[in-house]
PDB file of N, CA and C in Angstrom:
ATOM      1  N   MET A   2     113.778 124.931 -22.300  1.00 36.00           N
ATOM      2  CA  MET A   2     113.517 125.691 -23.507  1.00 36.00           C
ATOM      3  C   MET A   2     112.150 125.301 -24.048  1.00 36.00           C
ATOM      4  N   ILE A   3     111.405 126.269 -24.500  1.00 39.00           N
ATOM      5  CA  ILE A   3     110.078 126.028 -25.063  1.00 39.00           C
ATOM      6  C   ILE A   3     110.021 126.583 -26.477  1.00 39.00           C
ATOM      7  N   LEU A   4     109.472 125.804 -27.375  1.00 46.00           N
ATOM      8  CA  LEU A   4     109.251 126.248 -28.752  1.00 46.00           C
ATOM      9  C   LEU A   4     107.850 126.812 -28.849  1.00 46.00           C
ATOM     10  N   THR A   5     107.700 127.919 -29.470  1.00 44.00           N
ATOM     11  CA  THR A   5     106.376 128.472 -29.724  1.00 44.00           C
ATOM     12  C   THR A   5     106.208 128.628 -31.222  1.00 44.00           C
ATOM     13  N   TYR A   6     105.195 127.992 -31.762  1.00 43.00           N
ATOM     14  CA  TYR A   6     104.884 128.085 -33.185  1.00 43.00           C
ATOM     15  C   TYR A   6     103.454 128.567 -33.316  1.00 43.00           C
ATOM     16  N   ASN A   7     103.275 129.778 -33.773  1.00 42.00           N
ATOM     17  CA  ASN A   7     101.936 130.310 -34.017  1.00 42.00           C
ATOM     18  C   ASN A   7     101.006 130.090 -32.831  1.00 42.00           C
ATOM     19  N   GLY A   8     101.511 130.305 -31.630  1.00 43.00           N
ATOM     20  CA  GLY A   8     100.688 130.211 -30.439  1.00 43.00           C
ATOM     21  C   GLY A   8     100.672 128.852 -29.775  1.00 43.00           C
ATOM     22  N   SER A   9     101.206 127.814 -30.404  1.00 48.00           N
ATOM     23  CA  SER A   9     101.265 126.505 -29.781  1.00 48.00           C
ATOM     24  C   SER A   9     102.663 126.268 -29.245  1.00 48.00           C
ATOM     25  N   CYS A  10     102.748 125.517 -28.161  1.00 55.00           N
ATOM     26  CA  CYS A  10     104.046 125.320 -27.511  1.00 55.00           C
ATOM     27  C   CYS A  10     104.422 123.846 -27.464  1.00 55.00           C
ATOM     28  N   ALA A  11     105.692 123.586 -27.597  1.00 59.00           N
ATOM     29  CA  ALA A  11     106.254 122.252 -27.388  1.00 59.00           C
ATOM     30  C   ALA A  11     107.515 122.448 -26.570  1.00 59.00           C
ATOM     31  N   SER A  12     107.758 121.573 -25.628  1.00 63.00           N
ATOM     32  CA  SER A  12     108.890 121.750 -24.735  1.00 63.00           C
ATOM     33  C   SER A  12     109.805 120.543 -24.778  1.00 63.00           C
ATOM     34  N   GLN A  13     111.106 120.795 -24.671  1.00 67.00           N
ATOM     35  CA  GLN A  13     112.048 119.683 -24.584  1.00 67.00           C
ATOM     36  C   GLN A  13     111.859 118.946 -23.266  1.00 67.00           C
ATOM     37  N   ASN A  14     111.176 119.552 -22.306  1.00 70.00           N
ATOM     38  CA  ASN A  14     110.910 118.925 -21.013  1.00 70.00           C
ATOM     39  C   ASN A  14     109.513 118.320 -20.941  1.00 70.00           C
ATOM     40  N   SER A  15     108.882 118.106 -22.080  1.00 74.00           N
ATOM     41  CA  SER A  15     107.533 117.548 -22.124  1.00 74.00           C
ATOM     42  C   SER A  15     107.499 116.174 -21.471  1.00 74.00           C
ATOM     43  N   ASP A  16     106.358 115.841 -20.872  1.00 78.00           N
ATOM     44  CA  ASP A  16     106.162 114.503 -20.313  1.00 78.00           C
ATOM     45  C   ASP A  16     105.823 113.495 -21.404  1.00 78.00           C
ATOM     46  N   ASN A  17     105.457 113.974 -22.567  1.00 78.00           N
ATOM     47  CA  ASN A  17     105.096 113.108 -23.679  1.00 78.00           C
ATOM     48  C   ASN A  17     106.377 112.630 -24.363  1.00 78.00           C
ATOM     49  N   PRO A  18     106.656 111.303 -24.330  1.00 83.00           N
ATOM     50  CA  PRO A  18     107.902 110.801 -24.918  1.00 83.00           C
ATOM     51  C   PRO A  18     108.021 111.068 -26.417  1.00 83.00           C
ATOM     52  N   LEU A  19     106.901 111.086 -27.134  1.00 80.00           N
ATOM     53  CA  LEU A  19     106.944 111.373 -28.569  1.00 80.00           C
ATOM     54  C   LEU A  19     107.385 112.812 -28.809  1.00 80.00           C
ATOM     55  N   ILE A  20     106.821 113.757 -28.067  1.00 78.00           N
ATOM     56  CA  ILE A  20     107.202 115.168 -28.205  1.00 78.00           C
ATOM     57  C   ILE A  20     108.670 115.350 -27.844  1.00 78.00           C
ATOM     58  N   LYS A  21     109.113 114.679 -26.793  1.00 80.00           N
ATOM     59  CA  LYS A  21     110.510 114.779 -26.357  1.00 80.00           C
ATOM     60  C   LYS A  21     111.460 114.285 -27.458  1.00 80.00           C
ATOM     61  N   ARG A  22     111.124 113.136 -28.046  1.00 85.00           N
ATOM     62  CA  ARG A  22     111.973 112.565 -29.103  1.00 85.00           C
ATOM     63  C   ARG A  22     111.958 113.447 -30.354  1.00 85.00           C
ATOM     64  N   MET A  23     110.784 113.978 -30.680  1.00 82.00           N
ATOM     65  CA  MET A  23     110.692 114.875 -31.833  1.00 82.00           C
ATOM     66  C   MET A  23     111.546 116.118 -31.607  1.00 82.00           C
ATOM     67  N   TRP A  24     111.462 116.688 -30.409  1.00 81.00           N
ATOM     68  CA  TRP A  24     112.250 117.884 -30.077  1.00 81.00           C
ATOM     69  C   TRP A  24     113.734 117.602 -30.275  1.00 81.00           C
ATOM     70  N   THR A  25     114.208 116.488 -29.729  1.00 85.00           N
ATOM     71  CA  THR A  25     115.629 116.149 -29.805  1.00 85.00           C
ATOM     72  C   THR A  25     116.080 116.014 -31.252  1.00 85.00           C
ATOM     73  N   THR A  26     115.302 115.302 -32.049  1.00 88.00           N
ATOM     74  CA  THR A  26     115.654 115.085 -33.452  1.00 88.00           C
ATOM     75  C   THR A  26     115.621 116.386 -34.244  1.00 88.00           C
ATOM     76  N   MET A  27     114.548 117.145 -34.086  1.00 85.00           N
ATOM     77  CA  MET A  27     114.396 118.383 -34.854  1.00 85.00           C
ATOM     78  C   MET A  27     115.432 119.429 -34.455  1.00 85.00           C
ATOM     79  N   ASN A  28     115.809 119.441 -33.199  1.00 84.00           N
ATOM     80  CA  ASN A  28     116.781 120.413 -32.715  1.00 84.00           C
ATOM     81  C   ASN A  28     118.194 120.102 -33.215  1.00 84.00           C
ATOM     82  N   ALA A  29     118.444 118.833 -33.569  1.00 90.00           N
ATOM     83  CA  ALA A  29     119.792 118.404 -33.951  1.00 90.00           C
ATOM     84  C   ALA A  29     120.097 118.570 -35.442  1.00 90.00           C
ATOM     85  N   VAL A  30     119.075 118.606 -36.283  1.00 89.00           N
ATOM     86  CA  VAL A  30     119.334 118.620 -37.728  1.00 89.00           C
ATOM     87  C   VAL A  30     119.755 119.997 -38.227  1.00 89.00           C
ATOM     88  N   ARG A  31     120.562 119.982 -39.276  1.00 91.00           N
ATOM     89  CA  ARG A  31     120.994 121.209 -39.950  1.00 91.00           C
ATOM     90  C   ARG A  31     120.825 121.008 -41.443  1.00 91.00           C
ATOM     91  N   PRO A  32     120.261 121.893 -42.223  1.00 89.00           N
ATOM     92  CA  PRO A  32     119.764 123.174 -41.739  1.00 89.00           C
ATOM     93  C   PRO A  32     118.614 122.961 -40.759  1.00 89.00           C
ATOM     94  N   SER A  33     118.289 123.977 -39.999  1.00 88.00           N
ATOM     95  CA  SER A  33     117.284 123.883 -38.947  1.00 88.00           C
ATOM     96  C   SER A  33     115.970 123.316 -39.474  1.00 88.00           C
ATOM     97  N   ALA A  34     115.342 122.479 -38.667  1.00 87.00           N
ATOM     98  CA  ALA A  34     114.035 121.925 -39.015  1.00 87.00           C
ATOM     99  C   ALA A  34     112.922 122.933 -38.783  1.00 87.00           C
ATOM    100  N   PHE A  35     113.208 123.993 -38.058  1.00 86.00           N
ATOM    101  CA  PHE A  35     112.189 124.959 -37.667  1.00 86.00           C
ATOM    102  C   PHE A  35     112.065 126.096 -38.677  1.00 86.00           C
ATOM    103  N   THR A  36     110.845 126.617 -38.794  1.00 88.00           N
ATOM    104  CA  THR A  36     110.593 127.777 -39.646  1.00 88.00           C
ATOM    105  C   THR A  36     109.975 128.882 -38.799  1.00 88.00           C
ATOM    106  N   LYS A  37     109.990 130.084 -39.322  1.00 87.00           N
ATOM    107  CA  LYS A  37     109.462 131.227 -38.576  1.00 87.00           C
ATOM    108  C   LYS A  37     107.947 131.390 -38.701  1.00 87.00           C
ATOM    109  N   SER A  38     107.332 130.686 -39.648  1.00 89.00           N
ATOM    110  CA  SER A  38     105.885 130.829 -39.844  1.00 89.00           C
ATOM    111  C   SER A  38     105.340 129.619 -40.593  1.00 89.00           C
ATOM    112  N   ASN A  39     104.017 129.450 -40.539  1.00 89.00           N
ATOM    113  CA  ASN A  39     103.382 128.402 -41.335  1.00 89.00           C
ATOM    114  C   ASN A  39     103.638 128.624 -42.818  1.00 89.00           C
ATOM    115  N   LYS A  40     103.570 129.875 -43.251  1.00 92.00           N
ATOM    116  CA  LYS A  40     103.803 130.182 -44.668  1.00 92.00           C
ATOM    117  C   LYS A  40     105.180 129.686 -45.104  1.00 92.00           C
ATOM    118  N   LYS A  41     106.210 129.970 -44.303  1.00 91.00           N
ATOM    119  CA  LYS A  41     107.569 129.517 -44.632  1.00 91.00           C
ATOM    120  C   LYS A  41     107.645 127.991 -44.617  1.00 91.00           C
ATOM    121  N   GLY A  42     106.938 127.353 -43.679  1.00 90.00           N
ATOM    122  CA  GLY A  42     106.923 125.891 -43.612  1.00 90.00           C
ATOM    123  C   GLY A  42     106.311 125.268 -44.851  1.00 90.00           C
ATOM    124  N   VAL A  43     105.183 125.816 -45.293  1.00 93.00           N
ATOM    125  CA  VAL A  43     104.517 125.298 -46.494  1.00 93.00           C
ATOM    126  C   VAL A  43     105.391 125.524 -47.722  1.00 93.00           C
ATOM    127  N   GLU A  44     106.022 126.677 -47.823  1.00 94.00           N
ATOM    128  CA  GLU A  44     106.938 126.938 -48.944  1.00 94.00           C
ATOM    129  C   GLU A  44     108.066 125.914 -48.962  1.00 94.00           C
ATOM    130  N   ARG A  45     108.583 125.585 -47.801  1.00 93.00           N
ATOM    131  CA  ARG A  45     109.684 124.617 -47.725  1.00 93.00           C
ATOM    132  C   ARG A  45     109.216 123.220 -48.118  1.00 93.00           C
ATOM    133  N   VAL A  46     108.002 122.852 -47.730  1.00 92.00           N
ATOM    134  CA  VAL A  46     107.435 121.562 -48.137  1.00 92.00           C
ATOM    135  C   VAL A  46     107.350 121.487 -49.658  1.00 92.00           C
ATOM    136  N   LYS A  47     106.887 122.553 -50.292  1.00 93.00           N
ATOM    137  CA  LYS A  47     106.725 122.570 -51.747  1.00 93.00           C
ATOM    138  C   LYS A  47     108.053 122.444 -52.480  1.00 93.00           C
ATOM    139  N   ARG A  48     109.140 122.882 -51.849  1.00 93.00           N
ATOM    140  CA  ARG A  48     110.467 122.725 -52.468  1.00 93.00           C
ATOM    141  C   ARG A  48     110.959 121.280 -52.378  1.00 93.00           C
ATOM    142  N   GLY A  49     110.381 120.485 -51.472  1.00 91.00           N
ATOM    143  CA  GLY A  49     110.692 119.063 -51.392  1.00 91.00           C
ATOM    144  C   GLY A  49     111.560 118.667 -50.218  1.00 91.00           C
ATOM    145  N   ASP A  50     111.517 117.367 -49.895  1.00 88.00           N
ATOM    146  CA  ASP A  50     112.346 116.739 -48.868  1.00 88.00           C
ATOM    147  C   ASP A  50     112.162 117.384 -47.495  1.00 88.00           C
ATOM    148  N   TYR A  51     110.900 117.712 -47.158  1.00 89.00           N
ATOM    149  CA  TYR A  51     110.626 118.352 -45.874  1.00 89.00           C
ATOM    150  C   TYR A  51     109.176 118.090 -45.492  1.00 89.00           C
ATOM    151  N   ALA A  52     108.952 117.731 -44.251  1.00 88.00           N
ATOM    152  CA  ALA A  52     107.600 117.588 -43.703  1.00 88.00           C
ATOM    153  C   ALA A  52     107.429 118.652 -42.632  1.00 88.00           C
ATOM    154  N   TYR A  53     106.279 119.291 -42.608  1.00 87.00           N
ATOM    155  CA  TYR A  53     106.046 120.399 -41.681  1.00 87.00           C
ATOM    156  C   TYR A  53     104.899 120.065 -40.744  1.00 87.00           C
ATOM    157  N   LEU A  54     105.095 120.296 -39.459  1.00 85.00           N
ATOM    158  CA  LEU A  54     104.061 120.071 -38.456  1.00 85.00           C
ATOM    159  C   LEU A  54     103.395 121.400 -38.126  1.00 85.00           C
ATOM    160  N   MET A  55     102.076 121.403 -38.130  1.00 85.00           N
ATOM    161  CA  MET A  55     101.352 122.601 -37.695  1.00 85.00           C
ATOM    162  C   MET A  55      99.974 122.183 -37.202  1.00 85.00           C
ATOM    163  N   GLU A  56      99.230 123.136 -36.668  1.00 82.00           N
ATOM    164  CA  GLU A  56      97.908 122.838 -36.140  1.00 82.00           C
ATOM    165  C   GLU A  56      97.008 122.302 -37.246  1.00 82.00           C
ATOM    166  N   PHE A  57      96.146 121.352 -36.860  1.00 82.00           N
ATOM    167  CA  PHE A  57      95.332 120.630 -37.829  1.00 82.00           C
ATOM    168  C   PHE A  57      94.461 121.554 -38.674  1.00 82.00           C
ATOM    169  N   SER A  58      93.844 122.555 -38.061  1.00 82.00           N
ATOM    170  CA  SER A  58      92.976 123.451 -38.837  1.00 82.00           C
ATOM    171  C   SER A  58      93.772 124.207 -39.899  1.00 82.00           C
ATOM    172  N   SER A  59      95.019 124.546 -39.594  1.00 87.00           N
ATOM    173  CA  SER A  59      95.877 125.219 -40.582  1.00 87.00           C
ATOM    174  C   SER A  59      96.255 124.268 -41.707  1.00 87.00           C
ATOM    175  N   ILE A  60      96.512 123.014 -41.358  1.00 88.00           N
ATOM    176  CA  ILE A  60      96.831 122.005 -42.380  1.00 88.00           C
ATOM    177  C   ILE A  60      95.630 121.817 -43.306  1.00 88.00           C
ATOM    178  N   GLU A  61      94.440 121.666 -42.714  1.00 88.00           N
ATOM    179  CA  GLU A  61      93.232 121.515 -43.534  1.00 88.00           C
ATOM    180  C   GLU A  61      93.075 122.686 -44.502  1.00 88.00           C
ATOM    181  N   TYR A  62      93.281 123.882 -44.004  1.00 91.00           N
ATOM    182  CA  TYR A  62      93.159 125.090 -44.827  1.00 91.00           C
ATOM    183  C   TYR A  62      94.107 125.023 -46.020  1.00 91.00           C
ATOM    184  N   GLU A  63      95.373 124.683 -45.784  1.00 92.00           N
ATOM    185  CA  GLU A  63      96.379 124.638 -46.858  1.00 92.00           C
ATOM    186  C   GLU A  63      96.076 123.531 -47.859  1.00 92.00           C
ATOM    187  N   VAL A  64      95.713 122.345 -47.368  1.00 92.00           N
ATOM    188  CA  VAL A  64      95.460 121.194 -48.243  1.00 92.00           C
ATOM    189  C   VAL A  64      94.231 121.430 -49.118  1.00 92.00           C
ATOM    190  N   GLU A  65      93.201 122.096 -48.569  1.00 93.00           N
ATOM    191  CA  GLU A  65      91.999 122.381 -49.356  1.00 93.00           C
ATOM    192  C   GLU A  65      92.277 123.351 -50.499  1.00 93.00           C
ATOM    193  N   ARG A  66      93.307 124.157 -50.367  1.00 94.00           N
ATOM    194  CA  ARG A  66      93.599 125.178 -51.367  1.00 94.00           C
ATOM    195  C   ARG A  66      94.711 124.792 -52.337  1.00 94.00           C
ATOM    196  N   ASP A  67      95.416 123.711 -52.047  1.00 93.00           N
ATOM    197  CA  ASP A  67      96.538 123.309 -52.905  1.00 93.00           C
ATOM    198  C   ASP A  67      96.559 121.793 -53.022  1.00 93.00           C
ATOM    199  N   CYS A  68      96.163 121.271 -54.186  1.00 91.00           N
ATOM    200  CA  CYS A  68      96.072 119.822 -54.370  1.00 91.00           C
ATOM    201  C   CYS A  68      97.440 119.150 -54.432  1.00 91.00           C
ATOM    202  N   ASN A  69      98.516 119.916 -54.428  1.00 91.00           N
ATOM    203  CA  ASN A  69      99.855 119.331 -54.387  1.00 91.00           C
ATOM    204  C   ASN A  69     100.324 119.059 -52.961  1.00 91.00           C
ATOM    205  N   LEU A  70      99.514 119.427 -51.976  1.00 91.00           N
ATOM    206  CA  LEU A  70      99.847 119.169 -50.573  1.00 91.00           C
ATOM    207  C   LEU A  70      98.988 118.032 -50.047  1.00 91.00           C
ATOM    208  N   THR A  71      99.530 117.248 -49.126  1.00 90.00           N
ATOM    209  CA  THR A  71      98.817 116.135 -48.514  1.00 90.00           C
ATOM    210  C   THR A  71      99.042 116.156 -47.015  1.00 90.00           C
ATOM    211  N   ALA A  72      97.982 115.942 -46.259  1.00 89.00           N
ATOM    212  CA  ALA A  72      98.106 115.787 -44.808  1.00 89.00           C
ATOM    213  C   ALA A  72      98.269 114.304 -44.516  1.00 89.00           C
ATOM    214  N   ILE A  73      99.245 113.954 -43.693  1.00 87.00           N
ATOM    215  CA  ILE A  73      99.454 112.554 -43.331  1.00 87.00           C
ATOM    216  C   ILE A  73      99.422 112.419 -41.816  1.00 87.00           C
ATOM    217  N   GLY A  74      99.104 111.217 -41.363  1.00 80.00           N
ATOM    218  CA  GLY A  74      99.092 110.963 -39.923  1.00 80.00           C
ATOM    219  C   GLY A  74      97.873 111.559 -39.251  1.00 80.00           C
ATOM    220  N   GLY A  75      97.874 111.466 -37.937  1.00 76.00           N
ATOM    221  CA  GLY A  75      96.754 111.980 -37.155  1.00 76.00           C
ATOM    222  C   GLY A  75      97.205 113.098 -36.245  1.00 76.00           C
ATOM    223  N   LEU A  76      96.356 113.416 -35.298  1.00 75.00           N
ATOM    224  CA  LEU A  76      96.661 114.477 -34.346  1.00 75.00           C
ATOM    225  C   LEU A  76      97.739 114.025 -33.365  1.00 75.00           C
ATOM    226  N   LEU A  77      98.678 114.902 -33.055  1.00 69.00           N
ATOM    227  CA  LEU A  77      99.674 114.615 -32.025  1.00 69.00           C
ATOM    228  C   LEU A  77      99.110 114.912 -30.647  1.00 69.00           C
ATOM    229  N   ASP A  78      98.222 115.870 -30.565  1.00 69.00           N
ATOM    230  CA  ASP A  78      97.545 116.216 -29.321  1.00 69.00           C
ATOM    231  C   ASP A  78      96.260 116.943 -29.670  1.00 69.00           C
ATOM    232  N   ASN A  79      95.494 117.259 -28.658  1.00 70.00           N
ATOM    233  CA  ASN A  79      94.229 117.938 -28.885  1.00 70.00           C
ATOM    234  C   ASN A  79      94.141 119.117 -27.925  1.00 70.00           C
ATOM    235  N   LYS A  80      93.973 120.290 -28.459  1.00 69.00           N
ATOM    236  CA  LYS A  80      93.893 121.504 -27.646  1.00 69.00           C
ATOM    237  C   LYS A  80      92.564 122.189 -27.897  1.00 69.00           C
ATOM    238  N   GLY A  81      92.036 122.802 -26.867  1.00 69.00           N
ATOM    239  CA  GLY A  81      90.826 123.594 -26.997  1.00 69.00           C
ATOM    240  C   GLY A  81      91.179 125.067 -27.066  1.00 69.00           C
ATOM    241  N   TYR A  82      90.311 125.836 -27.647  1.00 70.00           N
ATOM    242  CA  TYR A  82      90.524 127.272 -27.769  1.00 70.00           C
ATOM    243  C   TYR A  82      89.279 128.006 -27.300  1.00 70.00           C
ATOM    244  N   GLY A  83      89.446 129.226 -26.891  1.00 76.00           N
ATOM    245  CA  GLY A  83      88.329 130.051 -26.468  1.00 76.00           C
ATOM    246  C   GLY A  83      88.243 131.303 -27.316  1.00 76.00           C
ATOM    247  N   ILE A  84      87.066 131.890 -27.330  1.00 80.00           N
ATOM    248  CA  ILE A  84      86.849 133.147 -28.034  1.00 80.00           C
ATOM    249  C   ILE A  84      86.342 134.147 -27.004  1.00 80.00           C
ATOM    250  N   ALA A  85      86.989 135.281 -26.898  1.00 82.00           N
ATOM    251  CA  ALA A  85      86.589 136.304 -25.932  1.00 82.00           C
ATOM    252  C   ALA A  85      85.838 137.427 -26.633  1.00 82.00           C
ATOM    253  N   THR A  86      84.713 137.809 -26.046  1.00 82.00           N
ATOM    254  CA  THR A  86      83.944 138.954 -26.531  1.00 82.00           C
ATOM    255  C   THR A  86      83.478 139.752 -25.318  1.00 82.00           C
ATOM    256  N   PRO A  87      83.185 141.013 -25.492  1.00 84.00           N
ATOM    257  CA  PRO A  87      82.625 141.782 -24.377  1.00 84.00           C
ATOM    258  C   PRO A  87      81.259 141.202 -23.991  1.00 84.00           C
ATOM    259  N   PRO A  88      80.998 141.004 -22.692  1.00 83.00           N
ATOM    260  CA  PRO A  88      79.720 140.408 -22.287  1.00 83.00           C
ATOM    261  C   PRO A  88      78.532 141.292 -22.666  1.00 83.00           C
ATOM    262  N   GLY A  89      77.445 140.620 -23.037  1.00 83.00           N
ATOM    263  CA  GLY A  89      76.212 141.332 -23.325  1.00 83.00           C
ATOM    264  C   GLY A  89      76.161 142.054 -24.658  1.00 83.00           C
ATOM    265  N   THR A  90      77.173 141.892 -25.484  1.00 87.00           N
ATOM    266  CA  THR A  90      77.190 142.582 -26.775  1.00 87.00           C
ATOM    267  C   THR A  90      76.544 141.727 -27.853  1.00 87.00           C
ATOM    268  N   CYS A  91      76.236 142.361 -28.945  1.00 88.00           N
ATOM    269  CA  CYS A  91      75.700 141.651 -30.103  1.00 88.00           C
ATOM    270  C   CYS A  91      76.695 140.594 -30.580  1.00 88.00           C
ATOM    271  N   THR A  92      77.976 140.948 -30.555  1.00 86.00           N
ATOM    272  CA  THR A  92      79.023 140.004 -30.984  1.00 86.00           C
ATOM    273  C   THR A  92      78.997 138.748 -30.127  1.00 86.00           C
ATOM    274  N   ALA A  93      78.864 138.905 -28.810  1.00 84.00           N
ATOM    275  CA  ALA A  93      78.824 137.751 -27.908  1.00 84.00           C
ATOM    276  C   ALA A  93      77.611 136.877 -28.214  1.00 84.00           C
ATOM    277  N   TYR A  94      76.465 137.502 -28.393  1.00 84.00           N
ATOM    278  CA  TYR A  94      75.223 136.775 -28.669  1.00 84.00           C
ATOM    279  C   TYR A  94      75.315 135.999 -29.982  1.00 84.00           C
ATOM    280  N   VAL A  95      75.713 136.676 -31.038  1.00 86.00           N
ATOM    281  CA  VAL A  95      75.797 136.045 -32.360  1.00 86.00           C
ATOM    282  C   VAL A  95      76.829 134.921 -32.352  1.00 86.00           C
ATOM    283  N   THR A  96      77.995 135.165 -31.749  1.00 85.00           N
ATOM    284  CA  THR A  96      79.048 134.148 -31.700  1.00 85.00           C
ATOM    285  C   THR A  96      78.570 132.912 -30.952  1.00 85.00           C
ATOM    286  N   GLN A  97      77.966 133.110 -29.785  1.00 84.00           N
ATOM    287  CA  GLN A  97      77.491 131.983 -28.987  1.00 84.00           C
ATOM    288  C   GLN A  97      76.457 131.165 -29.749  1.00 84.00           C
ATOM    289  N   HIS A  98      75.504 131.827 -30.365  1.00 85.00           N
ATOM    290  CA  HIS A  98      74.447 131.100 -31.066  1.00 85.00           C
ATOM    291  C   HIS A  98      74.946 130.435 -32.348  1.00 85.00           C
ATOM    292  N   ARG A  99      75.849 131.047 -33.041  1.00 87.00           N
ATOM    293  CA  ARG A  99      76.404 130.416 -34.254  1.00 87.00           C
ATOM    294  C   ARG A  99      77.219 129.183 -33.884  1.00 87.00           C
ATOM    295  N   MET A 100      77.958 129.256 -32.777  1.00 84.00           N
ATOM    296  CA  MET A 100      78.738 128.091 -32.345  1.00 84.00           C
ATOM    297  C   MET A 100      77.811 126.958 -31.910  1.00 84.00           C
ATOM    298  N   MET A 101      76.706 127.290 -31.275  1.00 86.00           N
ATOM    299  CA  MET A 101      75.734 126.262 -30.903  1.00 86.00           C
ATOM    300  C   MET A 101      75.133 125.627 -32.155  1.00 86.00           C
ATOM    301  N   ASP A 102      74.838 126.436 -33.164  1.00 86.00           N
ATOM    302  CA  ASP A 102      74.329 125.911 -34.436  1.00 86.00           C
ATOM    303  C   ASP A 102      75.331 124.951 -35.071  1.00 86.00           C
ATOM    304  N   MET A 103      76.607 125.333 -35.065  1.00 84.00           N
ATOM    305  CA  MET A 103      77.650 124.484 -35.667  1.00 84.00           C
ATOM    306  C   MET A 103      77.784 123.174 -34.904  1.00 84.00           C
ATOM    307  N   ALA A 104      77.646 123.203 -33.585  1.00 82.00           N
ATOM    308  CA  ALA A 104      77.737 121.973 -32.790  1.00 82.00           C
ATOM    309  C   ALA A 104      76.588 121.030 -33.139  1.00 82.00           C
ATOM    310  N   VAL A 105      75.404 121.564 -33.346  1.00 85.00           N
ATOM    311  CA  VAL A 105      74.248 120.750 -33.718  1.00 85.00           C
ATOM    312  C   VAL A 105      74.442 120.166 -35.112  1.00 85.00           C
ATOM    313  N   GLU A 106      74.991 120.963 -36.036  1.00 81.00           N
ATOM    314  CA  GLU A 106      75.224 120.507 -37.412  1.00 81.00           C
ATOM    315  C   GLU A 106      76.269 119.405 -37.484  1.00 81.00           C
ATOM    316  N   ALA A 107      77.213 119.402 -36.563  1.00 67.00           N
ATOM    317  CA  ALA A 107      78.292 118.400 -36.572  1.00 67.00           C
ATOM    318  C   ALA A 107      77.723 117.106 -36.117  1.00 67.00           C
TER     319      ALA A 107
END
C-alpha cells in the first residue's frame, strides 16, 4: 500500500525504518491520522492535539502566514522537482534564467 499526499508518496514497504514505523503508528490510530489535503491538516492542527506532516515548502508557506503555527524538527527526506516548459519558448528561457539568478542569490 502506498500513501499519496499532495504528490508525495510514503510506503508501508519503505526501506527507511523511520518511515516504516511512522506508517505503522499512523495507520493504527483512530480517528485516522491522515487528512485529505494540507488545508484539512492545518485546520486540524489549529484545533489542537495534532501534528501534521507535509512538504517543507508548504510548511514554510503556512508558518509565514500564521504566527500561531510552528514548524518543528527537520526534513524527513529530500526530493527534487522539475519544471517542464515547451523547448525554445519565452517561458523556458525566462524560467531557466530566473532559476539561475535564484541559485546565485542563495
